Structure formats: C-alpha cells, structure tokens
Amino acid sequence: MDENEFKFTPSVVLLPFYFVLLLWIVYWFENQFKISLSQYGIFPRSIEGLRGIFFSPFLHGDIEHLFNNSLPLLFLLSALRYFYQKQSISVLCYGILLSGFGTWLIGRESFHIGASGLIYVLASFIFFKGLQTKYYRLVALSFTVVILYGGMIWLVFPDVENEISWEGHLSGFVAGYVLSLLYKTEIYQKPIVYDWQKPDYDESQDPFMKHFDENGNFIPSSKMRDIELEKWNYFVSNLPVIYNYKKTED
C-alpha cells in the first residue's frame, strides 16, 4: 500500500447512490401498490425465513426507518469503496449474508427487516480494519467512524429498545469484525527517498559517512580539501576586484 493506493472513481459515488436508490424504490413500490413485503424479512430458525437473508436489507417499515438507514449507508459505502476498493464488493455481499444468517440464528421469532445490520457490518469492518493496518489515514477513518457512529454500539445489547433488532445489529457488528480479519490489505510502506532508508543500506559503504571517524568527528577527504583550497585561492585572488567594485558602488 502506498500514497497512491486511494483513487477516486465514479463508483465511490455511484455504488452508495444506486444501493440506497434501490431501497427507496422498494419502499415506493410497497406504498404505490399498497402492499407489505415484510413477510420476506428474516424469520429466525425457519426454512422459509432464510430468504430474508437476501431480502431483508431492502425492506423498511416506514419512511423514518428508511431515512435513518440511508444516510449512514451513503457515507459508509463511499468510504468502503474509496479506501478498500478491492475488498468493497466482497465485504458488501458477504456482510449481508453473514449478518443475515447471524440474525436468523439468534433472532426473536418475528420478521427482521432493514439495512441496519449492513450498517453495522460496514462500520465494524472499517473501524477494525483501519486499526489493523496501522496506516495513519485508515486509522483516522476508524476514529471518524467512532465519532459519527460510536453511539450505535449500545444498540447491540438486548432490551435497549424493544422495537429494534438488536440481534441484527450484533450479527452485523460481529460479521464486520470477522471480515476485517479475513480480508487482508497490503502493508503500508513509506516511499524510499534516501539510500539510508533501504533495507540493504550499508553505512560503511556510504561515501558521505566515510568522512566521519569512529568518534563521529568529520574528516574531509584530500579531494574535499583541494576543492576548498581552490575556492579560497580564487576568493583571495579576486578580493581586490570585489573590493574596488563595492567601493565604486558606494
């Protein structure tokens, strides 16, 4: 990983835009035709409820539920696509599957819908992966996620709010952490500018370092002394000319 690893592409904007647009289209479809697709959500520990793993992120109970999920998705998907472009699609797809399956395993017997589980996947992945890379830009992104969405951590615990799927939140959080361990990123290395930054650098072969003795005293070479002497002789020989020039100027 280097300084040029992060490049802006149209997909940084288009991926979150089209994904969130799809959520709004599904919600518009339900309202337009006066139907409810909640039965396609995750119903834990039932064979029929497994289909909700694929469909539940695209279903929302009301406009407030949809709006509250849309804003975090826009930011987190953009950050994922920009900073983790190679892993972004895999994290998105497997994040939906893992968080959905986790909800199916531990959830209460009711239909679980909404993209909040995916939000926890993205926030968790970006946070933990940034810390694991130890790269200052990604660590800064991790702390940005904490500042913006750190309060969400309380919603992974039972009985904080009875109407939310804490099981989906917890499953998403765990799934994001697992994916951060599975998907490796290149280790950041600072660009080599100087010879002494190279792994095979040998101080004893450095021409400049040869001018220092074992006590750290600078000892110019005979060539350097000859150059300095030549400069000094040139200065002394031209001193009258310089003096007369300055005198004329005055």
PDB file of C-alpha atoms in Angstrom:
ATOM      1  CA  MET A   1       0.000   0.000   0.000  1.00  0.00           C
ATOM      2  CA  ASP A   2       1.375   3.405  -0.911  1.00  0.00           C
ATOM      3  CA  GLU A   3       0.281   7.021  -1.095  1.00  0.00           C
ATOM      4  CA  ASN A   4      -1.341   6.444  -4.498  1.00  0.00           C
ATOM      5  CA  GLU A   5      -3.407   3.470  -3.344  1.00  0.00           C
ATOM      6  CA  PHE A   6      -6.536   5.574  -2.799  1.00  0.00           C
ATOM      7  CA  LYS A   7      -8.005   6.856  -6.046  1.00  0.00           C
ATOM      8  CA  PHE A   8     -11.377   8.448  -6.611  1.00  0.00           C
ATOM      9  CA  THR A   9     -13.507   6.677  -9.193  1.00  0.00           C
ATOM     10  CA  PRO A  10     -17.167   7.242 -10.156  1.00  0.00           C
ATOM     11  CA  SER A  11     -18.067   4.050  -8.276  1.00  0.00           C
ATOM     12  CA  VAL A  12     -17.234   5.801  -4.991  1.00  0.00           C
ATOM     13  CA  VAL A  13     -20.384   7.860  -5.549  1.00  0.00           C
ATOM     14  CA  LEU A  14     -22.402   5.517  -7.753  1.00  0.00           C
ATOM     15  CA  LEU A  15     -22.227   2.404  -5.549  1.00  0.00           C
ATOM     16  CA  PRO A  16     -23.831   4.001  -2.462  1.00  0.00           C
ATOM     17  CA  PHE A  17     -26.190   6.066  -4.618  1.00  0.00           C
ATOM     18  CA  TYR A  18     -27.607   3.107  -6.548  1.00  0.00           C
ATOM     19  CA  PHE A  19     -27.762   0.908  -3.452  1.00  0.00           C
ATOM     20  CA  VAL A  20     -29.733   3.486  -1.460  1.00  0.00           C
ATOM     21  CA  LEU A  21     -31.850   4.292  -4.505  1.00  0.00           C
ATOM     22  CA  LEU A  22     -32.852   0.638  -4.679  1.00  0.00           C
ATOM     23  CA  LEU A  23     -34.031   0.785  -1.063  1.00  0.00           C
ATOM     24  CA  TRP A  24     -36.223   3.792  -1.858  1.00  0.00           C
ATOM     25  CA  ILE A  25     -37.606   2.152  -4.996  1.00  0.00           C
ATOM     26  CA  VAL A  26     -38.657  -0.902  -2.992  1.00  0.00           C
ATOM     27  CA  TYR A  27     -40.307   1.318  -0.383  1.00  0.00           C
ATOM     28  CA  TRP A  28     -42.070   3.343  -3.109  1.00  0.00           C
ATOM     29  CA  PHE A  29     -43.283   0.096  -4.706  1.00  0.00           C
ATOM     30  CA  GLU A  30     -44.823  -1.056  -1.421  1.00  0.00           C
ATOM     31  CA  ASN A  31     -46.614   2.247  -0.892  1.00  0.00           C
ATOM     32  CA  GLN A  32     -47.656   2.674  -4.506  1.00  0.00           C
ATOM     33  CA  PHE A  33     -49.382  -0.717  -4.665  1.00  0.00           C
ATOM     34  CA  LYS A  34     -50.484  -0.747  -1.000  1.00  0.00           C
ATOM     35  CA  ILE A  35     -48.672  -3.955  -0.166  1.00  0.00           C
ATOM     36  CA  SER A  36     -46.256  -5.052   2.524  1.00  0.00           C
ATOM     37  CA  LEU A  37     -43.200  -7.180   1.825  1.00  0.00           C
ATOM     38  CA  SER A  38     -42.285  -7.605   5.486  1.00  0.00           C
ATOM     39  CA  GLN A  39     -43.028 -11.325   5.241  1.00  0.00           C
ATOM     40  CA  TYR A  40     -39.895 -11.556   3.099  1.00  0.00           C
ATOM     41  CA  GLY A  41     -37.779 -10.489   6.040  1.00  0.00           C
ATOM     42  CA  ILE A  42     -35.729 -12.799   8.241  1.00  0.00           C
ATOM     43  CA  PHE A  43     -37.830 -15.104  10.381  1.00  0.00           C
ATOM     44  CA  PRO A  44     -35.371 -16.883  12.691  1.00  0.00           C
ATOM     45  CA  ARG A  45     -34.867 -20.619  12.627  1.00  0.00           C
ATOM     46  CA  SER A  46     -37.387 -21.350   9.905  1.00  0.00           C
ATOM     47  CA  ILE A  47     -36.617 -22.617   6.427  1.00  0.00           C
ATOM     48  CA  GLU A  48     -38.893 -20.029   4.839  1.00  0.00           C
ATOM     49  CA  GLY A  49     -37.257 -17.316   6.914  1.00  0.00           C
ATOM     50  CA  LEU A  50     -33.891 -17.977   5.235  1.00  0.00           C
ATOM     51  CA  ARG A  51     -34.998 -15.988   2.194  1.00  0.00           C
ATOM     52  CA  GLY A  52     -34.976 -12.915   4.379  1.00  0.00           C
ATOM     53  CA  ILE A  53     -31.180 -13.084   4.491  1.00  0.00           C
ATOM     54  CA  PHE A  54     -31.201 -11.839   0.900  1.00  0.00           C
ATOM     55  CA  PHE A  55     -34.261  -9.575   1.003  1.00  0.00           C
ATOM     56  CA  SER A  56     -34.384  -8.025   4.484  1.00  0.00           C
ATOM     57  CA  PRO A  57     -31.771  -5.244   3.894  1.00  0.00           C
ATOM     58  CA  PHE A  58     -34.024  -3.815   1.180  1.00  0.00           C
ATOM     59  CA  LEU A  59     -37.209  -3.743   3.280  1.00  0.00           C
ATOM     60  CA  HIS A  60     -38.189  -0.997   5.746  1.00  0.00           C
ATOM     61  CA  GLY A  61     -41.179  -0.470   7.972  1.00  0.00           C
ATOM     62  CA  ASP A  62     -41.687   3.271   7.457  1.00  0.00           C
ATOM     63  CA  ILE A  63     -40.123   6.391   5.969  1.00  0.00           C
ATOM     64  CA  GLU A  64     -38.269   7.260   9.170  1.00  0.00           C
ATOM     65  CA  HIS A  65     -36.713   3.796   9.317  1.00  0.00           C
ATOM     66  CA  LEU A  66     -35.601   4.104   5.692  1.00  0.00           C
ATOM     67  CA  PHE A  67     -34.249   7.641   6.078  1.00  0.00           C
ATOM     68  CA  ASN A  68     -32.260   6.774   9.207  1.00  0.00           C
ATOM     69  CA  ASN A  69     -30.574   3.924   7.356  1.00  0.00           C
ATOM     70  CA  SER A  70     -29.973   5.823   4.114  1.00  0.00           C
ATOM     71  CA  LEU A  71     -27.593   8.489   5.436  1.00  0.00           C
ATOM     72  CA  PRO A  72     -25.140   6.101   7.149  1.00  0.00           C
ATOM     73  CA  LEU A  73     -25.179   3.838   4.098  1.00  0.00           C
ATOM     74  CA  LEU A  74     -24.245   6.712   1.798  1.00  0.00           C
ATOM     75  CA  PHE A  75     -21.226   7.626   3.925  1.00  0.00           C
ATOM     76  CA  LEU A  76     -20.046   4.139   4.880  1.00  0.00           C
ATOM     77  CA  LEU A  77     -20.387   2.644   1.398  1.00  0.00           C
ATOM     78  CA  SER A  78     -18.496   5.604  -0.073  1.00  0.00           C
ATOM     79  CA  ALA A  79     -15.714   5.207   2.488  1.00  0.00           C
ATOM     80  CA  LEU A  80     -15.583   1.450   1.910  1.00  0.00           C
ATOM     81  CA  ARG A  81     -15.367   1.854  -1.867  1.00  0.00           C
ATOM     82  CA  TYR A  82     -12.717   4.579  -1.698  1.00  0.00           C
ATOM     83  CA  PHE A  83     -10.392   3.170   0.963  1.00  0.00           C
ATOM     84  CA  TYR A  84     -10.982  -0.564   0.390  1.00  0.00           C
ATOM     85  CA  GLN A  85     -11.818  -0.716  -3.290  1.00  0.00           C
ATOM     86  CA  LYS A  86     -10.547  -4.262  -3.878  1.00  0.00           C
ATOM     87  CA  GLN A  87     -12.491  -5.692  -0.940  1.00  0.00           C
ATOM     88  CA  SER A  88     -15.607  -3.489  -1.121  1.00  0.00           C
ATOM     89  CA  ILE A  89     -17.935  -5.698  -3.182  1.00  0.00           C
ATOM     90  CA  SER A  90     -16.980  -8.837  -1.268  1.00  0.00           C
ATOM     91  CA  VAL A  91     -17.472  -7.091   2.085  1.00  0.00           C
ATOM     92  CA  LEU A  92     -20.852  -5.793   0.945  1.00  0.00           C
ATOM     93  CA  CYS A  93     -22.125  -9.158  -0.311  1.00  0.00           C
ATOM     94  CA  TYR A  94     -20.710 -11.380   2.400  1.00  0.00           C
ATOM     95  CA  GLY A  95     -21.637  -8.788   5.016  1.00  0.00           C
ATOM     96  CA  ILE A  96     -25.288  -9.092   4.013  1.00  0.00           C
ATOM     97  CA  LEU A  97     -25.114 -12.891   4.104  1.00  0.00           C
ATOM     98  CA  LEU A  98     -23.234 -13.221   7.400  1.00  0.00           C
ATOM     99  CA  SER A  99     -25.240 -10.618   9.293  1.00  0.00           C
ATOM    100  CA  GLY A 100     -28.472 -12.078   7.937  1.00  0.00           C
ATOM    101  CA  PHE A 101     -27.538 -15.610   8.862  1.00  0.00           C
ATOM    102  CA  GLY A 102     -26.486 -14.499  12.342  1.00  0.00           C
ATOM    103  CA  THR A 103     -29.859 -12.805  12.793  1.00  0.00           C
ATOM    104  CA  TRP A 104     -31.587 -15.968  11.587  1.00  0.00           C
ATOM    105  CA  LEU A 105     -29.725 -17.969  14.243  1.00  0.00           C
ATOM    106  CA  ILE A 106     -30.193 -15.774  17.326  1.00  0.00           C
ATOM    107  CA  GLY A 107     -33.157 -13.549  16.485  1.00  0.00           C
ATOM    108  CA  ARG A 108     -36.510 -13.393  18.213  1.00  0.00           C
ATOM    109  CA  GLU A 109     -39.427 -15.050  16.458  1.00  0.00           C
ATOM    110  CA  SER A 110     -40.583 -12.109  14.396  1.00  0.00           C
ATOM    111  CA  PHE A 111     -39.763 -10.664  10.996  1.00  0.00           C
ATOM    112  CA  HIS A 112     -36.481  -8.743  10.994  1.00  0.00           C
ATOM    113  CA  ILE A 113     -36.194  -6.143   8.230  1.00  0.00           C
ATOM    114  CA  GLY A 114     -33.988  -3.166   7.439  1.00  0.00           C
ATOM    115  CA  ALA A 115     -30.429  -2.363   6.375  1.00  0.00           C
ATOM    116  CA  SER A 116     -29.206  -1.558   9.882  1.00  0.00           C
ATOM    117  CA  GLY A 117     -27.428  -4.917  10.103  1.00  0.00           C
ATOM    118  CA  LEU A 118     -25.433  -3.982   6.997  1.00  0.00           C
ATOM    119  CA  ILE A 119     -24.615  -0.593   8.522  1.00  0.00           C
ATOM    120  CA  TYR A 120     -23.077  -2.361  11.499  1.00  0.00           C
ATOM    121  CA  VAL A 121     -21.108  -4.592   9.137  1.00  0.00           C
ATOM    122  CA  LEU A 122     -19.627  -1.582   7.339  1.00  0.00           C
ATOM    123  CA  ALA A 123     -18.906   0.427  10.478  1.00  0.00           C
ATOM    124  CA  SER A 124     -17.321  -2.554  12.204  1.00  0.00           C
ATOM    125  CA  PHE A 125     -15.212  -3.536   9.190  1.00  0.00           C
ATOM    126  CA  ILE A 126     -13.915  -0.009   8.571  1.00  0.00           C
ATOM    127  CA  PHE A 127     -13.134   0.520  12.259  1.00  0.00           C
ATOM    128  CA  PHE A 128     -11.275  -2.734  12.899  1.00  0.00           C
ATOM    129  CA  LYS A 129      -9.510  -2.895   9.534  1.00  0.00           C
ATOM    130  CA  GLY A 130      -8.185   0.637   9.955  1.00  0.00           C
ATOM    131  CA  LEU A 131      -6.663  -0.251  13.321  1.00  0.00           C
ATOM    132  CA  GLN A 132      -5.196  -3.451  11.926  1.00  0.00           C
ATOM    133  CA  THR A 133      -3.416  -1.709   9.056  1.00  0.00           C
ATOM    134  CA  LYS A 134      -1.826   0.890  11.386  1.00  0.00           C
ATOM    135  CA  TYR A 135      -1.798   3.244   8.396  1.00  0.00           C
ATOM    136  CA  TYR A 136      -2.470   6.772   9.592  1.00  0.00           C
ATOM    137  CA  ARG A 137      -5.165   7.566   7.017  1.00  0.00           C
ATOM    138  CA  LEU A 138      -7.132   4.404   7.748  1.00  0.00           C
ATOM    139  CA  VAL A 139      -6.696   4.809  11.499  1.00  0.00           C
ATOM    140  CA  ALA A 140      -8.060   8.345  11.147  1.00  0.00           C
ATOM    141  CA  LEU A 141     -11.025   6.895   9.231  1.00  0.00           C
ATOM    142  CA  SER A 142     -11.593   4.426  12.066  1.00  0.00           C
ATOM    143  CA  PHE A 143     -11.782   7.222  14.605  1.00  0.00           C
ATOM    144  CA  THR A 144     -14.086   9.180  12.300  1.00  0.00           C
ATOM    145  CA  VAL A 145     -16.458   6.214  12.307  1.00  0.00           C
ATOM    146  CA  VAL A 146     -16.282   6.123  16.114  1.00  0.00           C
ATOM    147  CA  ILE A 147     -17.085   9.832  16.350  1.00  0.00           C
ATOM    148  CA  LEU A 148     -20.019   9.599  13.937  1.00  0.00           C
ATOM    149  CA  TYR A 149     -21.479   6.222  14.858  1.00  0.00           C
ATOM    150  CA  GLY A 150     -19.886   5.174  18.142  1.00  0.00           C
ATOM    151  CA  GLY A 151     -23.189   5.591  19.941  1.00  0.00           C
ATOM    152  CA  MET A 152     -24.630   2.720  17.894  1.00  0.00           C
ATOM    153  CA  ILE A 153     -22.670   0.240  19.981  1.00  0.00           C
ATOM    154  CA  TRP A 154     -25.368   0.365  22.676  1.00  0.00           C
ATOM    155  CA  LEU A 155     -27.926  -0.962  20.210  1.00  0.00           C
ATOM    156  CA  VAL A 156     -26.230  -4.358  20.006  1.00  0.00           C
ATOM    157  CA  PHE A 157     -27.410  -5.168  23.526  1.00  0.00           C
ATOM    158  CA  PRO A 158     -30.838  -6.645  24.382  1.00  0.00           C
ATOM    159  CA  ASP A 159     -33.665  -4.591  25.837  1.00  0.00           C
ATOM    160  CA  VAL A 160     -32.207  -1.174  24.940  1.00  0.00           C
ATOM    161  CA  GLU A 161     -35.087  -0.622  22.539  1.00  0.00           C
ATOM    162  CA  ASN A 162     -37.696  -3.325  22.169  1.00  0.00           C
ATOM    163  CA  GLU A 163     -38.733  -2.279  18.663  1.00  0.00           C
ATOM    164  CA  ILE A 164     -35.289  -2.632  17.082  1.00  0.00           C
ATOM    165  CA  SER A 165     -33.498  -5.791  16.022  1.00  0.00           C
ATOM    166  CA  TRP A 166     -30.527  -5.810  18.344  1.00  0.00           C
ATOM    167  CA  GLU A 167     -29.833  -9.307  17.016  1.00  0.00           C
ATOM    168  CA  GLY A 168     -29.305  -7.867  13.539  1.00  0.00           C
ATOM    169  CA  HIS A 169     -27.041  -5.164  14.917  1.00  0.00           C
ATOM    170  CA  LEU A 170     -24.959  -7.631  16.909  1.00  0.00           C
ATOM    171  CA  SER A 171     -24.714 -10.022  13.961  1.00  0.00           C
ATOM    172  CA  GLY A 172     -23.605  -7.188  11.695  1.00  0.00           C
ATOM    173  CA  PHE A 173     -21.005  -5.978  14.180  1.00  0.00           C
ATOM    174  CA  VAL A 174     -19.512  -9.458  14.556  1.00  0.00           C
ATOM    175  CA  ALA A 175     -19.652 -10.080  10.806  1.00  0.00           C
ATOM    176  CA  GLY A 176     -17.749  -6.850  10.130  1.00  0.00           C
ATOM    177  CA  TYR A 177     -15.034  -7.830  12.580  1.00  0.00           C
ATOM    178  CA  VAL A 178     -14.710 -11.310  11.073  1.00  0.00           C
ATOM    179  CA  LEU A 179     -14.449  -9.875   7.554  1.00  0.00           C
ATOM    180  CA  SER A 180     -11.759  -7.437   8.709  1.00  0.00           C
ATOM    181  CA  LEU A 181      -9.676 -10.462   9.739  1.00  0.00           C
ATOM    182  CA  LEU A 182     -10.380 -12.478   6.591  1.00  0.00           C
ATOM    183  CA  TYR A 183      -9.698  -9.790   4.014  1.00  0.00           C
ATOM    184  CA  LYS A 184      -6.066  -8.762   4.081  1.00  0.00           C
ATOM    185  CA  THR A 185      -4.786  -5.437   2.833  1.00  0.00           C
ATOM    186  CA  GLU A 186      -1.279  -4.617   1.699  1.00  0.00           C
ATOM    187  CA  ILE A 187       1.074  -3.457   4.430  1.00  0.00           C
ATOM    188  CA  TYR A 188       1.775   0.240   4.191  1.00  0.00           C
ATOM    189  CA  GLN A 189       5.365   1.125   3.421  1.00  0.00           C
ATOM    190  CA  LYS A 190       6.769   4.624   3.295  1.00  0.00           C
ATOM    191  CA  PRO A 191       8.278   5.518  -0.097  1.00  0.00           C
ATOM    192  CA  ILE A 192      12.081   5.201  -0.180  1.00  0.00           C
ATOM    193  CA  VAL A 193      13.645   8.597  -0.855  1.00  0.00           C
ATOM    194  CA  TYR A 194      17.121   8.269   0.624  1.00  0.00           C
ATOM    195  CA  ASP A 195      19.680   5.474   0.409  1.00  0.00           C
ATOM    196  CA  TRP A 196      19.732   5.063   4.180  1.00  0.00           C
ATOM    197  CA  GLN A 197      16.033   4.080   4.074  1.00  0.00           C
ATOM    198  CA  LYS A 198      16.778   0.978   2.001  1.00  0.00           C
ATOM    199  CA  PRO A 199      16.729  -2.381   3.845  1.00  0.00           C
ATOM    200  CA  ASP A 200      20.167  -3.317   2.481  1.00  0.00           C
ATOM    201  CA  TYR A 201      21.783   0.002   3.384  1.00  0.00           C
ATOM    202  CA  ASP A 202      25.404  -0.408   4.496  1.00  0.00           C
ATOM    203  CA  GLU A 203      26.706   2.577   6.431  1.00  0.00           C
ATOM    204  CA  SER A 204      30.307   1.568   5.867  1.00  0.00           C
ATOM    205  CA  GLN A 205      29.868   1.905   2.107  1.00  0.00           C
ATOM    206  CA  ASP A 206      28.221   5.312   2.212  1.00  0.00           C
ATOM    207  CA  PRO A 207      30.630   7.869   0.618  1.00  0.00           C
ATOM    208  CA  PHE A 208      29.492  10.633   2.943  1.00  0.00           C
ATOM    209  CA  MET A 209      29.703   8.559   6.126  1.00  0.00           C
ATOM    210  CA  LYS A 210      33.295   7.688   5.274  1.00  0.00           C
ATOM    211  CA  HIS A 211      34.229  11.265   6.202  1.00  0.00           C
ATOM    212  CA  PHE A 212      33.486  10.553   9.887  1.00  0.00           C
ATOM    213  CA  ASP A 213      35.874   8.765  12.216  1.00  0.00           C
ATOM    214  CA  GLU A 214      34.844   6.277  14.887  1.00  0.00           C
ATOM    215  CA  ASN A 215      34.244   9.147  17.356  1.00  0.00           C
ATOM    216  CA  GLY A 216      31.904  10.950  14.986  1.00  0.00           C
ATOM    217  CA  ASN A 217      34.417  13.685  14.018  1.00  0.00           C
ATOM    218  CA  PHE A 218      34.145  14.973  10.473  1.00  0.00           C
ATOM    219  CA  ILE A 219      37.340  14.432   8.498  1.00  0.00           C
ATOM    220  CA  PRO A 220      37.273  15.844   4.964  1.00  0.00           C
ATOM    221  CA  SER A 221      38.989  13.851   2.269  1.00  0.00           C
ATOM    222  CA  SER A 222      42.029  15.164   0.416  1.00  0.00           C
ATOM    223  CA  LYS A 223      39.820  15.840  -2.591  1.00  0.00           C
ATOM    224  CA  MET A 224      37.439  17.922  -0.497  1.00  0.00           C
ATOM    225  CA  ARG A 225      40.385  19.832   0.980  1.00  0.00           C
ATOM    226  CA  ASP A 226      41.735  20.530  -2.502  1.00  0.00           C
ATOM    227  CA  ILE A 227      38.319  21.836  -3.606  1.00  0.00           C
ATOM    228  CA  GLU A 228      38.002  24.081  -0.554  1.00  0.00           C
ATOM    229  CA  LEU A 229      41.551  25.343  -1.033  1.00  0.00           C
ATOM    230  CA  GLU A 230      40.864  26.114  -4.658  1.00  0.00           C
ATOM    231  CA  LYS A 231      37.755  28.074  -3.669  1.00  0.00           C
ATOM    232  CA  TRP A 232      39.732  30.007  -1.075  1.00  0.00           C
ATOM    233  CA  ASN A 233      42.558  30.837  -3.509  1.00  0.00           C
ATOM    234  CA  TYR A 234      40.017  32.020  -6.054  1.00  0.00           C
ATOM    235  CA  PHE A 235      38.385  34.263  -3.464  1.00  0.00           C
ATOM    236  CA  VAL A 236      41.707  35.745  -2.294  1.00  0.00           C
ATOM    237  CA  SER A 237      42.914  36.352  -5.830  1.00  0.00           C
ATOM    238  CA  ASN A 238      39.738  38.226  -6.716  1.00  0.00           C
ATOM    239  CA  LEU A 239      39.476  40.138  -3.449  1.00  0.00           C
ATOM    240  CA  PRO A 240      40.853  43.449  -4.892  1.00  0.00           C
ATOM    241  CA  VAL A 241      38.371  43.298  -7.727  1.00  0.00           C
ATOM    242  CA  ILE A 242      35.482  42.702  -5.320  1.00  0.00           C
ATOM    243  CA  TYR A 243      36.694  45.498  -3.020  1.00  0.00           C
ATOM    244  CA  ASN A 244      37.022  48.023  -5.855  1.00  0.00           C
ATOM    245  CA  TYR A 245      33.600  47.054  -7.183  1.00  0.00           C
ATOM    246  CA  LYS A 246      31.956  47.668  -3.812  1.00  0.00           C
ATOM    247  CA  LYS A 247      33.865  50.945  -3.428  1.00  0.00           C
ATOM    248  CA  THR A 248      32.619  52.153  -6.817  1.00  0.00           C
ATOM    249  CA  GLU A 249      29.083  51.170  -5.858  1.00  0.00           C
ATOM    250  CA  ASP A 250      29.324  53.224  -2.668  1.00  0.00           C
TER     251      ASP A 250
END
